[in-house]
Short mmCIF file of C-alpha atoms and ligand atoms in Angstrom, two decimals:
data_model
loop_
_atom_site.label_atom_id
_atom_site.label_comp_id
_atom_site.label_asym_id
_atom_site.label_seq_id
_atom_site.Cartn_x
_atom_site.Cartn_y
_atom_site.Cartn_z
CA MET K 208 5.52 -1.40 25.88
CA GLN K 209 2.54 -3.57 26.77
CA THR K 210 2.87 -6.95 25.15
CA ALA K 211 0.23 -9.51 24.19
CA GLN K 212 -2.60 -7.99 22.19
CA TRP K 213 -1.51 -4.53 23.21
CA TRP K 214 -4.21 -3.02 20.99
CA ARG K 215 -7.05 -4.33 23.19
CA THR K 216 -6.62 -1.51 25.69
CA ALA K 217 -4.33 0.85 23.78
CA VAL K 218 -4.70 4.60 23.47
CA ILE K 219 -3.82 5.35 19.86
CA TYR K 220 -3.03 8.90 18.83
CA GLU K 221 -3.83 9.97 15.28
CA ILE K 222 -1.11 11.98 13.56
CA TYR K 223 -2.32 14.00 10.59
CA ILE K 224 1.25 14.39 9.48
CA ARG K 225 0.99 17.59 7.44
CA SER K 226 -0.29 19.39 10.53
CA PHE K 227 1.66 17.83 13.38
CA ALA K 228 5.18 19.30 13.30
CA ASP K 229 7.35 20.75 10.55
CA GLY K 230 11.01 19.74 10.68
CA ASN K 231 12.42 21.76 7.77
CA GLY K 232 10.71 25.14 7.87
CA ASP K 233 8.59 24.84 4.71
CA GLY K 234 5.34 25.09 6.67
CA ILE K 235 4.27 21.46 6.04
CA GLY K 236 4.45 18.85 8.79
CA ASP K 237 6.85 16.00 8.07
CA MET K 238 8.60 12.87 9.30
CA THR K 239 11.55 14.57 11.01
CA GLY K 240 9.18 17.00 12.71
CA LEU K 241 7.21 14.03 14.02
CA THR K 242 10.37 12.26 15.21
CA SER K 243 11.47 15.35 17.10
CA ARG K 244 8.14 15.44 18.95
CA LEU K 245 8.00 11.78 19.98
CA PRO K 246 9.14 12.63 23.54
CA TYR K 247 6.02 14.82 23.80
CA LEU K 248 3.88 11.82 22.89
CA ARG K 249 5.63 9.55 25.38
CA HIS K 250 5.08 12.14 28.08
CA LEU K 251 1.42 12.43 27.08
CA GLY K 252 1.12 8.71 27.80
CA ILE K 253 -0.21 7.20 24.58
CA ASP K 254 0.59 3.63 23.46
CA ALA K 255 0.68 3.99 19.69
CA ILE K 256 0.40 6.46 16.85
CA TRP K 257 -1.73 6.08 13.74
CA LEU K 258 -0.07 7.94 10.93
CA THR K 259 -2.33 9.20 8.12
CA PRO K 260 -0.94 8.69 4.58
CA PHE K 261 2.61 9.92 4.06
CA TYR K 262 3.10 8.15 0.72
CA ARG K 263 4.08 9.77 -2.54
CA SER K 264 1.00 11.67 -3.61
CA PRO K 265 -0.21 14.69 -5.57
CA MET K 266 -2.06 15.58 -2.31
CA ARG K 267 -5.40 16.21 -3.93
CA ASP K 268 -6.99 14.59 -0.87
CA GLY K 269 -4.38 15.18 1.81
CA GLY K 270 -2.45 12.06 0.81
CA TYR K 271 -5.47 9.72 0.49
CA ASP K 272 -4.59 9.78 -3.20
CA VAL K 273 -1.51 7.58 -3.32
CA ALA K 274 0.77 7.54 -6.36
CA ASP K 275 3.40 5.18 -4.90
CA TYR K 276 2.48 2.91 -1.99
CA ARG K 277 6.10 2.06 -1.27
CA ASP K 278 7.64 5.49 -0.92
CA VAL K 279 7.41 8.58 1.28
CA ASP K 280 6.25 11.82 -0.32
CA PRO K 281 9.22 14.16 -0.74
CA ARG K 282 7.33 16.91 1.10
CA VAL K 283 7.12 14.59 4.10
CA GLY K 284 10.60 13.06 3.90
CA ASN K 285 12.04 9.82 2.59
CA LEU K 286 12.20 6.17 3.53
CA SER K 287 15.18 6.61 5.83
CA ASP K 288 13.33 9.37 7.70
CA PHE K 289 10.47 6.91 8.05
CA ASP K 290 12.76 4.15 9.35
CA ALA K 291 14.36 6.58 11.80
CA MET K 292 10.92 7.61 13.03
CA VAL K 293 9.84 3.98 13.61
CA THR K 294 13.07 3.19 15.46
CA ALA K 295 12.72 6.29 17.63
CA ALA K 296 9.04 5.59 18.32
CA HIS K 297 9.78 2.04 19.38
CA ALA K 298 12.59 3.30 21.61
CA GLU K 299 10.02 5.55 23.31
CA GLY K 300 7.68 2.57 23.77
CA ILE K 301 5.29 3.83 21.10
CA ARG K 302 3.89 1.50 18.41
CA VAL K 303 3.36 2.69 14.85
CA VAL K 304 0.17 2.04 12.86
CA VAL K 305 0.14 3.32 9.28
CA ASP K 306 -2.78 4.14 7.00
CA ILE K 307 -3.33 1.96 3.96
CA VAL K 308 -5.57 3.18 1.13
CA PRO K 309 -6.73 0.14 -0.87
CA ASN K 310 -10.04 1.35 -2.32
CA HIS K 311 -8.48 3.78 -4.77
CA SER K 312 -5.14 5.14 -5.89
CA SER K 313 -4.18 8.54 -7.21
CA SER K 314 -4.86 9.13 -10.88
CA GLU K 315 -1.10 9.72 -11.07
CA HIS K 316 -0.36 6.15 -9.97
CA PRO K 317 1.57 4.41 -12.79
CA TRP K 318 -1.14 1.73 -13.02
CA PHE K 319 -3.80 4.33 -13.75
CA GLN K 320 -1.58 6.10 -16.24
CA ASP K 321 -0.97 2.70 -17.92
CA ALA K 322 -4.72 2.05 -17.92
CA LEU K 323 -5.39 5.34 -19.71
CA ALA K 324 -2.68 4.63 -22.27
CA ALA K 325 -3.62 0.99 -22.93
CA GLY K 326 -7.24 1.65 -23.84
CA PRO K 327 -10.57 -0.20 -23.53
CA GLY K 328 -10.52 -3.95 -22.96
CA SER K 329 -6.86 -4.05 -21.87
CA ALA K 330 -5.45 -5.88 -18.86
CA GLU K 331 -4.21 -2.49 -17.61
CA ARG K 332 -7.76 -1.09 -17.57
CA ASP K 333 -9.02 -4.11 -15.68
CA ARG K 334 -7.09 -3.00 -12.57
CA TYR K 335 -9.60 -0.15 -12.24
CA ILE K 336 -13.33 0.08 -12.91
CA PHE K 337 -13.80 1.32 -16.48
CA ARG K 338 -17.15 1.02 -18.27
CA PRO K 339 -18.69 2.28 -21.53
CA SER K 340 -21.35 5.00 -21.40
CA GLY K 341 -24.83 4.19 -20.16
CA PRO K 342 -27.78 3.82 -22.62
CA ASP K 343 -28.38 7.59 -22.63
CA GLY K 344 -24.74 8.31 -23.44
CA GLY K 345 -24.11 9.49 -19.88
CA PRO K 346 -22.28 7.75 -17.04
CA PRO K 347 -22.64 3.93 -16.69
CA ASN K 348 -24.87 4.26 -13.61
CA ASP K 349 -26.21 6.88 -11.20
CA TRP K 350 -23.64 6.50 -8.40
CA GLN K 351 -22.58 9.69 -6.67
CA SER K 352 -19.18 10.59 -5.24
CA VAL K 353 -18.92 10.84 -1.45
CA PHE K 354 -17.39 14.25 -2.09
CA GLY K 355 -20.31 15.39 -4.27
CA GLY K 356 -21.11 15.10 -7.98
CA ALA K 357 -21.08 12.01 -10.19
CA ALA K 358 -18.83 9.09 -9.24
CA TRP K 359 -17.80 8.64 -12.89
CA THR K 360 -15.46 10.61 -15.13
CA GLN K 361 -15.20 10.09 -18.88
CA VAL K 362 -11.82 9.71 -20.57
CA ALA K 363 -10.84 10.68 -24.11
CA ASP K 364 -11.76 7.34 -25.74
CA GLY K 365 -15.29 7.51 -24.34
CA GLU K 366 -15.03 5.06 -21.42
CA TRP K 367 -15.75 6.16 -17.87
CA TYR K 368 -13.88 5.30 -14.67
CA LEU K 369 -15.40 5.00 -11.23
CA HIS K 370 -14.23 7.20 -8.35
CA LEU K 371 -16.27 7.04 -5.16
CA PHE K 372 -14.24 10.04 -3.99
CA ASP K 373 -12.46 12.73 -6.02
CA THR K 374 -11.87 12.43 -9.79
CA SER K 375 -8.19 12.11 -8.86
CA GLN K 376 -8.97 8.93 -6.87
CA PRO K 377 -9.93 6.10 -9.28
CA ASP K 378 -11.34 2.99 -7.56
CA PHE K 379 -9.40 -0.24 -7.93
CA ASN K 380 -11.07 -3.36 -9.30
CA TRP K 381 -10.77 -5.80 -6.39
CA ALA K 382 -12.15 -8.61 -8.54
CA ASN K 383 -8.77 -8.56 -10.28
CA PRO K 384 -6.27 -10.94 -8.59
CA GLU K 385 -3.42 -8.65 -9.55
CA VAL K 386 -4.85 -5.90 -7.33
CA ARG K 387 -5.16 -8.34 -4.42
CA ALA K 388 -1.59 -9.57 -4.85
CA GLU K 389 -0.26 -6.04 -5.10
CA PHE K 390 -1.82 -5.00 -1.79
CA GLU K 391 -0.63 -8.12 -0.03
CA SER K 392 2.85 -7.23 -1.19
CA ILE K 393 2.42 -3.62 0.00
CA LEU K 394 1.36 -4.84 3.45
CA ARG K 395 4.49 -6.99 3.63
CA PHE K 396 6.65 -4.07 2.52
CA TRP K 397 5.61 -2.01 5.55
CA LEU K 398 5.46 -4.95 7.96
CA ASP K 399 9.05 -5.74 6.97
CA ARG K 400 9.94 -2.14 7.87
CA GLY K 401 8.59 -2.71 11.35
CA VAL K 402 5.12 -1.17 11.44
CA ASP K 403 2.84 -2.55 14.14
CA GLY K 404 -0.36 -2.32 12.17
CA PHE K 405 -2.59 -0.69 9.59
CA ARG K 406 -5.59 1.61 9.58
CA ILE K 407 -7.60 0.54 6.54
CA ASP K 408 -9.16 3.43 4.64
CA VAL K 409 -12.70 2.90 3.31
CA ALA K 410 -12.50 -0.73 4.43
CA HIS K 411 -16.19 -1.21 3.58
CA GLY K 412 -15.88 -0.02 -0.01
CA MET K 413 -13.50 -2.19 -1.96
CA VAL K 414 -16.05 -4.67 -3.32
CA LYS K 415 -18.84 -3.37 -5.55
CA ALA K 416 -22.09 -5.27 -6.17
CA GLU K 417 -22.10 -7.45 -9.28
CA GLY K 418 -23.30 -5.52 -12.34
CA LEU K 419 -22.84 -2.12 -10.63
CA PRO K 420 -26.62 -1.54 -10.26
CA SER K 421 -27.99 1.99 -10.18
CA VAL K 422 -29.38 3.06 -6.85
CA GLY K 423 -32.39 4.84 -8.31
CA GLY K 424 -32.11 8.14 -6.57
CA ALA K 425 -31.20 6.81 -3.10
CA HIS K 426 -29.60 9.68 -1.29
CA THR K 427 -25.83 9.61 -1.57
CA GLY K 428 -22.93 11.78 -0.72
CA LEU K 429 -22.46 11.06 2.96
CA LEU K 430 -19.72 8.88 4.38
CA GLU K 431 -22.37 7.57 6.75
CA GLN K 432 -24.56 6.36 3.90
CA THR K 433 -24.46 2.60 4.27
CA THR K 434 -27.03 0.68 2.24
CA LEU K 435 -25.66 1.19 -1.23
CA PRO K 436 -24.23 -1.36 -3.71
CA TYR K 437 -20.70 -0.15 -3.12
CA TRP K 438 -20.63 -0.29 0.68
CA ASP K 439 -20.29 -3.25 3.03
CA GLN K 440 -20.66 -6.03 0.45
CA ASP K 441 -20.23 -9.49 1.98
CA GLU K 442 -17.37 -10.43 -0.34
CA VAL K 443 -15.11 -7.77 1.18
CA HIS K 444 -14.50 -10.05 4.15
CA GLU K 445 -12.51 -12.53 2.14
CA ILE K 446 -9.88 -9.84 1.57
CA TYR K 447 -9.46 -9.31 5.31
CA ARG K 448 -9.25 -13.00 6.05
CA ASN K 449 -6.24 -13.09 3.75
CA TRP K 450 -4.75 -9.96 5.30
CA ARG K 451 -5.12 -11.40 8.78
CA LYS K 452 -3.06 -14.42 7.76
CA ILE K 453 -0.32 -12.07 6.63
CA LEU K 454 -0.44 -10.03 9.85
CA ASP K 455 -0.33 -13.19 11.96
CA SER K 456 2.64 -14.54 10.04
CA TYR K 457 4.79 -11.74 11.50
CA THR K 458 6.22 -11.72 15.01
CA GLY K 459 5.25 -9.01 17.45
CA ASP K 460 1.48 -8.78 17.54
CA ARG K 461 0.65 -6.73 14.44
CA MET K 462 -2.90 -5.45 14.04
CA ALA K 463 -5.35 -3.76 11.67
CA VAL K 464 -8.24 -1.39 12.32
CA ALA K 465 -11.02 -0.81 9.80
CA GLU K 466 -12.51 2.50 8.83
CA ALA K 467 -15.92 1.12 7.91
CA TRP K 468 -19.15 3.13 7.85
CA VAL K 469 -21.80 0.43 8.05
CA ALA K 470 -25.45 0.20 9.03
CA SER K 471 -25.23 -1.30 12.52
CA PRO K 472 -22.84 -2.43 15.26
CA GLU K 473 -23.60 -6.01 14.18
CA ARG K 474 -22.47 -5.31 10.60
CA LEU K 475 -19.36 -3.64 12.01
CA ALA K 476 -18.57 -6.64 14.20
CA ARG K 477 -18.32 -8.76 11.05
CA TYR K 478 -15.06 -6.98 10.22
CA ILE K 479 -13.39 -8.07 13.43
CA GLY K 480 -12.53 -11.32 15.14
CA PRO K 481 -9.83 -13.97 15.23
CA ASP K 482 -9.75 -14.51 11.46
CA GLU K 483 -10.41 -10.94 10.27
CA LEU K 484 -9.37 -7.53 11.49
CA ASN K 485 -8.49 -6.73 15.09
CA GLN K 486 -10.56 -3.59 15.45
CA ALA K 487 -12.98 -1.26 13.69
CA PHE K 488 -13.63 2.38 14.46
CA ASN K 489 -16.82 2.93 16.37
CA PHE K 490 -18.28 5.95 14.64
CA ASP K 491 -21.60 5.59 16.46
CA PHE K 492 -19.80 6.89 19.54
CA LEU K 493 -18.46 9.87 17.60
CA LEU K 494 -21.94 10.60 16.27
CA ALA K 495 -23.72 10.37 19.66
CA SER K 496 -25.43 13.58 20.71
CA TRP K 497 -24.67 15.26 24.02
CA ASP K 498 -27.08 13.50 26.34
CA ALA K 499 -26.87 10.62 28.76
CA GLY K 500 -29.35 8.40 26.92
CA SER K 501 -27.64 8.69 23.58
CA PHE K 502 -24.20 7.82 25.00
CA ARG K 503 -25.60 4.96 27.06
CA ARG K 504 -27.35 3.43 24.04
CA VAL K 505 -24.21 3.62 21.93
CA ILE K 506 -22.01 2.16 24.65
CA ASP K 507 -24.42 -0.75 25.14
CA SER K 508 -24.87 -1.54 21.46
CA SER K 509 -21.15 -1.28 20.72
CA ARG K 510 -20.22 -3.54 23.60
CA ALA K 511 -22.88 -6.09 22.73
CA ALA K 512 -21.78 -6.30 19.11
CA ALA K 513 -18.07 -6.47 19.86
CA GLY K 514 -18.78 -9.06 22.55
CA ILE K 515 -20.27 -11.43 19.95
CA VAL K 516 -16.88 -11.73 18.27
CA GLY K 517 -14.77 -11.45 21.44
CA ALA K 518 -13.20 -8.22 20.23
CA PRO K 519 -12.51 -5.08 22.22
CA THR K 520 -14.62 -2.02 21.49
CA THR K 521 -12.96 1.15 20.24
CA TRP K 522 -13.95 4.71 21.06
CA VAL K 523 -13.28 7.88 19.11
CA LEU K 524 -14.48 11.47 19.50
CA SER K 525 -12.58 13.29 16.76
CA ASN K 526 -10.55 12.66 13.63
CA HIS K 527 -9.30 14.48 10.53
CA ASP K 528 -12.69 14.10 8.77
CA LYS K 529 -15.03 15.40 11.45
CA GLN K 530 -15.66 18.70 13.16
CA ARG K 531 -13.62 18.78 16.36
CA HIS K 532 -15.69 17.55 19.30
CA ARG K 533 -15.16 20.66 21.39
CA THR K 534 -17.06 22.56 18.71
CA ARG K 535 -19.56 19.77 18.06
CA TYR K 536 -20.55 19.58 21.73
CA GLY K 537 -20.53 23.34 22.09
CA SER K 538 -18.02 23.83 24.91
CA LEU K 539 -14.58 22.94 26.19
CA GLN K 540 -16.22 21.81 29.41
CA ARG K 541 -18.17 19.13 27.54
CA ALA K 542 -15.16 18.13 25.49
CA ARG K 543 -13.18 17.51 28.68
CA ALA K 544 -16.01 15.49 30.23
CA ALA K 545 -16.33 13.44 27.02
CA ALA K 546 -12.62 12.65 27.13
CA LEU K 547 -12.87 11.27 30.67
CA LEU K 548 -15.91 9.23 29.65
CA MET K 549 -14.15 7.75 26.64
CA LEU K 550 -10.94 7.00 28.51
CA ALA K 551 -12.84 5.25 31.31
CA LEU K 552 -14.57 2.76 29.01
CA PRO K 553 -13.25 -0.75 28.40
CA GLY K 554 -11.45 -1.22 25.09
CA SER K 555 -9.16 1.06 23.18
CA ALA K 556 -9.42 4.78 22.49
CA TYR K 557 -8.35 6.81 19.48
CA LEU K 558 -7.30 10.41 20.08
CA TYR K 559 -6.91 12.97 17.33
CA GLN K 560 -3.93 15.31 17.55
CA GLY K 561 -4.86 18.56 19.23
CA GLU K 562 -7.85 17.28 21.18
CA GLU K 563 -5.50 17.02 24.17
CA LEU K 564 -5.10 20.81 23.85
CA GLY K 565 -8.86 21.34 23.59
CA LEU K 566 -8.55 22.79 20.09
CA PRO K 567 -11.78 23.98 18.45
CA GLU K 568 -12.77 23.73 14.78
CA VAL K 569 -11.50 26.67 12.70
CA PHE K 570 -14.23 28.21 10.52
CA ASP K 571 -12.71 31.39 9.14
CA LEU K 572 -9.96 30.06 6.89
CA PRO K 573 -9.38 32.18 3.80
CA ASP K 574 -10.84 30.48 0.71
CA ASP K 575 -7.53 30.50 -1.12
CA VAL K 576 -5.81 28.27 1.45
CA ARG K 577 -8.49 25.60 1.55
CA GLU K 578 -7.40 22.24 0.14
CA ASP K 579 -10.18 19.78 0.87
CA PRO K 580 -11.69 18.35 -2.35
CA VAL K 581 -15.08 18.57 -0.61
CA TRP K 582 -14.76 22.36 -0.82
CA PHE K 583 -13.96 22.27 -4.53
CA ARG K 584 -16.48 19.60 -5.54
CA SER K 585 -19.30 21.36 -3.70
CA GLY K 586 -18.51 24.59 -5.52
CA GLY K 587 -17.64 26.21 -2.19
CA THR K 588 -21.00 25.45 -0.54
CA ASP K 589 -19.45 22.91 1.87
CA THR K 590 -16.31 24.22 3.58
CA GLY K 591 -15.16 20.64 4.12
CA ARG K 592 -12.62 19.31 6.56
CA ASP K 593 -9.76 21.80 6.57
CA GLY K 594 -11.07 23.36 9.78
CA CYS K 595 -10.08 20.33 11.85
CA ARG K 596 -6.71 20.02 10.09
CA VAL K 597 -5.14 23.29 11.20
CA PRO K 598 -1.55 22.68 12.41
CA LEU K 599 -0.80 22.21 16.10
CA PRO K 600 0.36 25.18 18.17
CA TRP K 601 3.49 24.15 20.06
CA SER K 602 4.96 27.26 21.66
CA GLY K 603 5.40 31.01 21.62
CA GLU K 604 3.05 33.95 21.27
CA ALA K 605 2.41 34.21 17.54
CA PRO K 606 1.65 31.96 14.54
CA PRO K 607 2.98 29.50 13.50
CA PHE K 608 3.50 28.84 17.23
CA GLY K 609 6.57 26.64 16.95
CA PHE K 610 4.85 24.35 14.42
CA SER K 611 7.45 25.48 11.90
CA GLU K 612 10.67 27.46 12.03
CA GLY K 613 9.54 29.07 8.80
CA PRO K 614 7.26 32.10 8.72
CA SER K 615 3.96 30.30 8.22
CA SER K 616 2.07 27.01 8.08
CA TRP K 617 0.16 25.46 5.15
CA LEU K 618 -3.09 26.35 6.89
CA PRO K 619 -2.82 29.45 9.05
CA ILE K 620 -3.09 28.96 12.82
CA PRO K 621 -5.48 31.45 14.50
CA ALA K 622 -3.57 34.19 16.32
CA ASP K 623 -5.62 33.65 19.47
CA TRP K 624 -4.33 30.09 19.98
CA SER K 625 -1.41 31.35 22.11
CA SER K 626 -3.13 30.14 25.27
CA MET K 627 -3.57 26.65 23.77
CA THR K 628 0.02 25.87 22.82
CA VAL K 629 1.69 22.78 24.24
CA GLU K 630 4.04 25.13 26.07
CA ALA K 631 1.27 27.21 27.66
CA GLU K 632 -0.82 24.18 28.61
CA THR K 633 2.15 22.28 30.03
CA ALA K 634 2.65 25.13 32.48
CA ASP K 635 -0.98 25.11 33.59
CA PRO K 636 -2.10 22.27 35.90
CA ASP K 637 -5.75 22.95 35.02
CA SER K 638 -5.23 22.84 31.24
CA THR K 639 -6.78 20.24 28.99
CA LEU K 640 -3.31 18.88 28.25
CA SER K 641 -2.72 18.35 31.98
CA LEU K 642 -6.11 16.63 32.22
CA TYR K 643 -5.23 14.21 29.39
CA ARG K 644 -1.78 13.50 30.85
CA THR K 645 -3.20 12.74 34.27
CA ALA K 646 -6.00 10.63 32.81
CA LEU K 647 -3.67 8.60 30.61
CA GLY K 648 -1.35 8.03 33.56
CA LEU K 649 -4.19 6.91 35.85
CA ARG K 650 -5.60 4.66 33.12
CA ARG K 651 -2.51 2.49 33.53
CA THR K 652 -3.34 1.77 37.16
CA MET K 653 -7.15 1.84 37.34
CA LEU K 654 -10.21 1.28 35.12
CA THR K 655 -9.42 -2.31 34.22
CA GLY K 656 -11.70 -5.24 33.45
CA ASP K 657 -15.34 -5.32 32.45
CA MET K 658 -17.90 -2.61 33.26
CA ARG K 659 -21.39 -2.48 34.72
CA TRP K 660 -23.80 0.43 34.91
CA LEU K 661 -24.56 1.94 38.32
CA ASP K 662 -27.93 3.29 39.45
CA THR K 663 -27.82 7.02 38.83
CA PRO K 664 -30.41 9.79 38.50
CA ASP K 665 -31.67 10.75 35.05
CA GLY K 666 -29.09 12.70 33.13
CA VAL K 667 -26.16 11.10 34.95
CA LEU K 668 -24.14 8.16 33.62
CA GLY K 669 -22.21 6.06 36.10
CA PHE K 670 -20.38 2.78 35.69
CA GLU K 671 -17.98 0.62 37.61
CA ARG K 672 -15.08 -1.36 36.20
CA ALA K 673 -14.07 -4.80 37.51
CA ASP K 674 -11.30 -3.30 39.65
CA GLY K 675 -13.86 -1.20 41.54
CA SER K 676 -12.97 2.12 39.92
CA ARG K 677 -15.91 4.22 38.79
CA CYS K 678 -16.71 6.96 36.30
CA PHE K 679 -19.59 9.43 36.53
CA VAL K 680 -20.65 11.96 33.91
CA ASN K 681 -23.31 14.56 34.62
CA PHE K 682 -25.26 15.60 31.50
CA GLY K 683 -28.12 16.97 33.62
CA ALA K 684 -28.75 20.39 35.14
CA GLU K 685 -28.60 19.44 38.86
CA PRO K 686 -25.25 18.82 40.59
CA PHE K 687 -24.75 15.13 41.37
CA PRO K 688 -23.42 14.24 44.85
CA LEU K 689 -20.44 11.95 44.26
CA PRO K 690 -20.39 8.73 46.31
CA GLY K 691 -16.72 9.14 47.26
CA GLN K 692 -13.56 11.12 46.78
CA PRO K 693 -12.65 11.62 43.09
CA LYS K 694 -9.16 10.85 41.79
CA LEU K 695 -9.75 13.11 38.80
CA THR K 696 -12.48 15.44 37.57
CA SER K 697 -12.84 17.22 34.25
CA GLY K 698 -13.74 20.48 36.02
CA PRO K 699 -14.22 21.92 39.51
CA LEU K 700 -16.84 20.42 41.85
CA VAL K 701 -19.59 22.68 43.18
CA ASP K 702 -20.30 22.23 46.91
CA GLY K 703 -18.83 18.75 46.65
CA GLY K 704 -21.23 17.83 43.82
CA LEU K 705 -20.45 17.01 40.19
CA PRO K 706 -21.89 19.91 38.17
CA THR K 707 -23.44 19.77 34.72
CA ASP K 708 -21.20 18.75 31.79
CA THR K 709 -18.53 17.37 34.11
CA ALA K 710 -17.04 13.90 34.63
CA ALA K 711 -15.22 12.29 37.53
CA TRP K 712 -13.13 9.17 38.13
CA LEU K 713 -13.30 7.57 41.57
C1 LIG J 1632 -11.44 8.37 4.66
C2 LIG J 1632 -10.33 9.29 5.04
O1 LIG J 1632 -10.29 9.40 6.45
C3 LIG J 1632 -10.63 10.60 4.35
O2 LIG J 1632 -9.80 11.63 4.83
C4 LIG J 1632 -10.49 10.38 2.87
O3 LIG J 1632 -10.84 11.57 2.19
C5 LIG J 1632 -11.39 9.27 2.38
N1 LIG J 1632 -11.34 8.11 3.24
C6 LIG J 1632 -11.00 8.82 0.99
O4 LIG J 1632 -9.77 8.15 1.03
CA1 LIG J 1633 8.21 20.31 6.26
#
């Protein structure tokens, strides 16, 4: 394991646990399945895993609707399975970062059930955001849910509660000290169990503007929407300053990474630094379009903003909320080049399970297996995020491809994924899995220190790291003559030149 501030250069692998590996044959990924596959992750060469929510949950939003923050959902395992997983991960040299969901709980959380029972004006209701009807008898304001539809639901006694996401995800009232104390205690609970850090869900959303002002028709509904009275309020930072003190009070270099969709790299940088969080996801990189200029601009602005606070930048191409980047960029060739670009940049990189196999987005899921609330709340007009959450193919010739010993998986795996199983790609030196393994291995010995751009023709990005190693990516049509012998390329060279949509490390 790397030691001091390991997260500064770490490659962190996102585990969407329901879709990673099933240990008991019921078709749902779980803790023992994950533990059994840790040797695969060590061999891949990652430094840490980020585990999406595994807490007790009705699973209306894939576990981002937590009913008990201190227990493991029975479908996923139990606390001793969790402890065994952490011990095994640490033995493999892999750190464990867990998701924490502080903006909202499940409507089945005992606090919300108490709030419903206790009625208007009660201390129980004050843990959430309840309000009387607006002047027209409708919702208290015009806020919209990120998942579509109104952000308010009315309860039997006439009050409304706020849910920026699904109706089953009521927002906590972070102005209430009890809520703050509860989450500090939850952080300690998991830190005491040995986790190395937290990924903070909706880190930009916990504080709402005083008076909950209407937005007057401002477009809503997108996670990327940033200038609204419930996103990125200045007071949210006080919460993280307290959390950082807790993290730093533990031995062993614990960290936290924010999921924050904010207006600019400068706003994002405010979440990180010595007295706040260690990292924030850099979604501008994920959103960059496939051209040299767009990537260069994002790399420059991200580095400049992170530099202000002395923090490392982070890079991410895919996650469980976004269309897989192979599909977004339009080809496996581009996806492979993007991976080499990301892994050559200074800072830390987040991988999403399955990108190392080159998995595409799945579009043709049967309607009756879809689970994403986005699908339900849009009345089936938005297929949502299930297409990037299809379980991993591990081995064999037919679904569920070793994901489960049972007959099927919770989302069906396309029958034509037999060439993209871990088994098939391990055997193929030219596979995407082999590319990732080689890249992650090389990353330990090259590509260190700061970076500077090199002079390259239009359409080609080239940069050099402090140790003299270089990365080139050709987004243009003409082959680019490489200035040396590559150590690794994302695809074959053509007459010694780097062809379009290809990257090389020298
Ligand atoms: C962001 C998570 O990544 C997403 O999956 C979830 O639906 C929302 N936050 C709400 O918790
Ligand atoms: Ca299972």
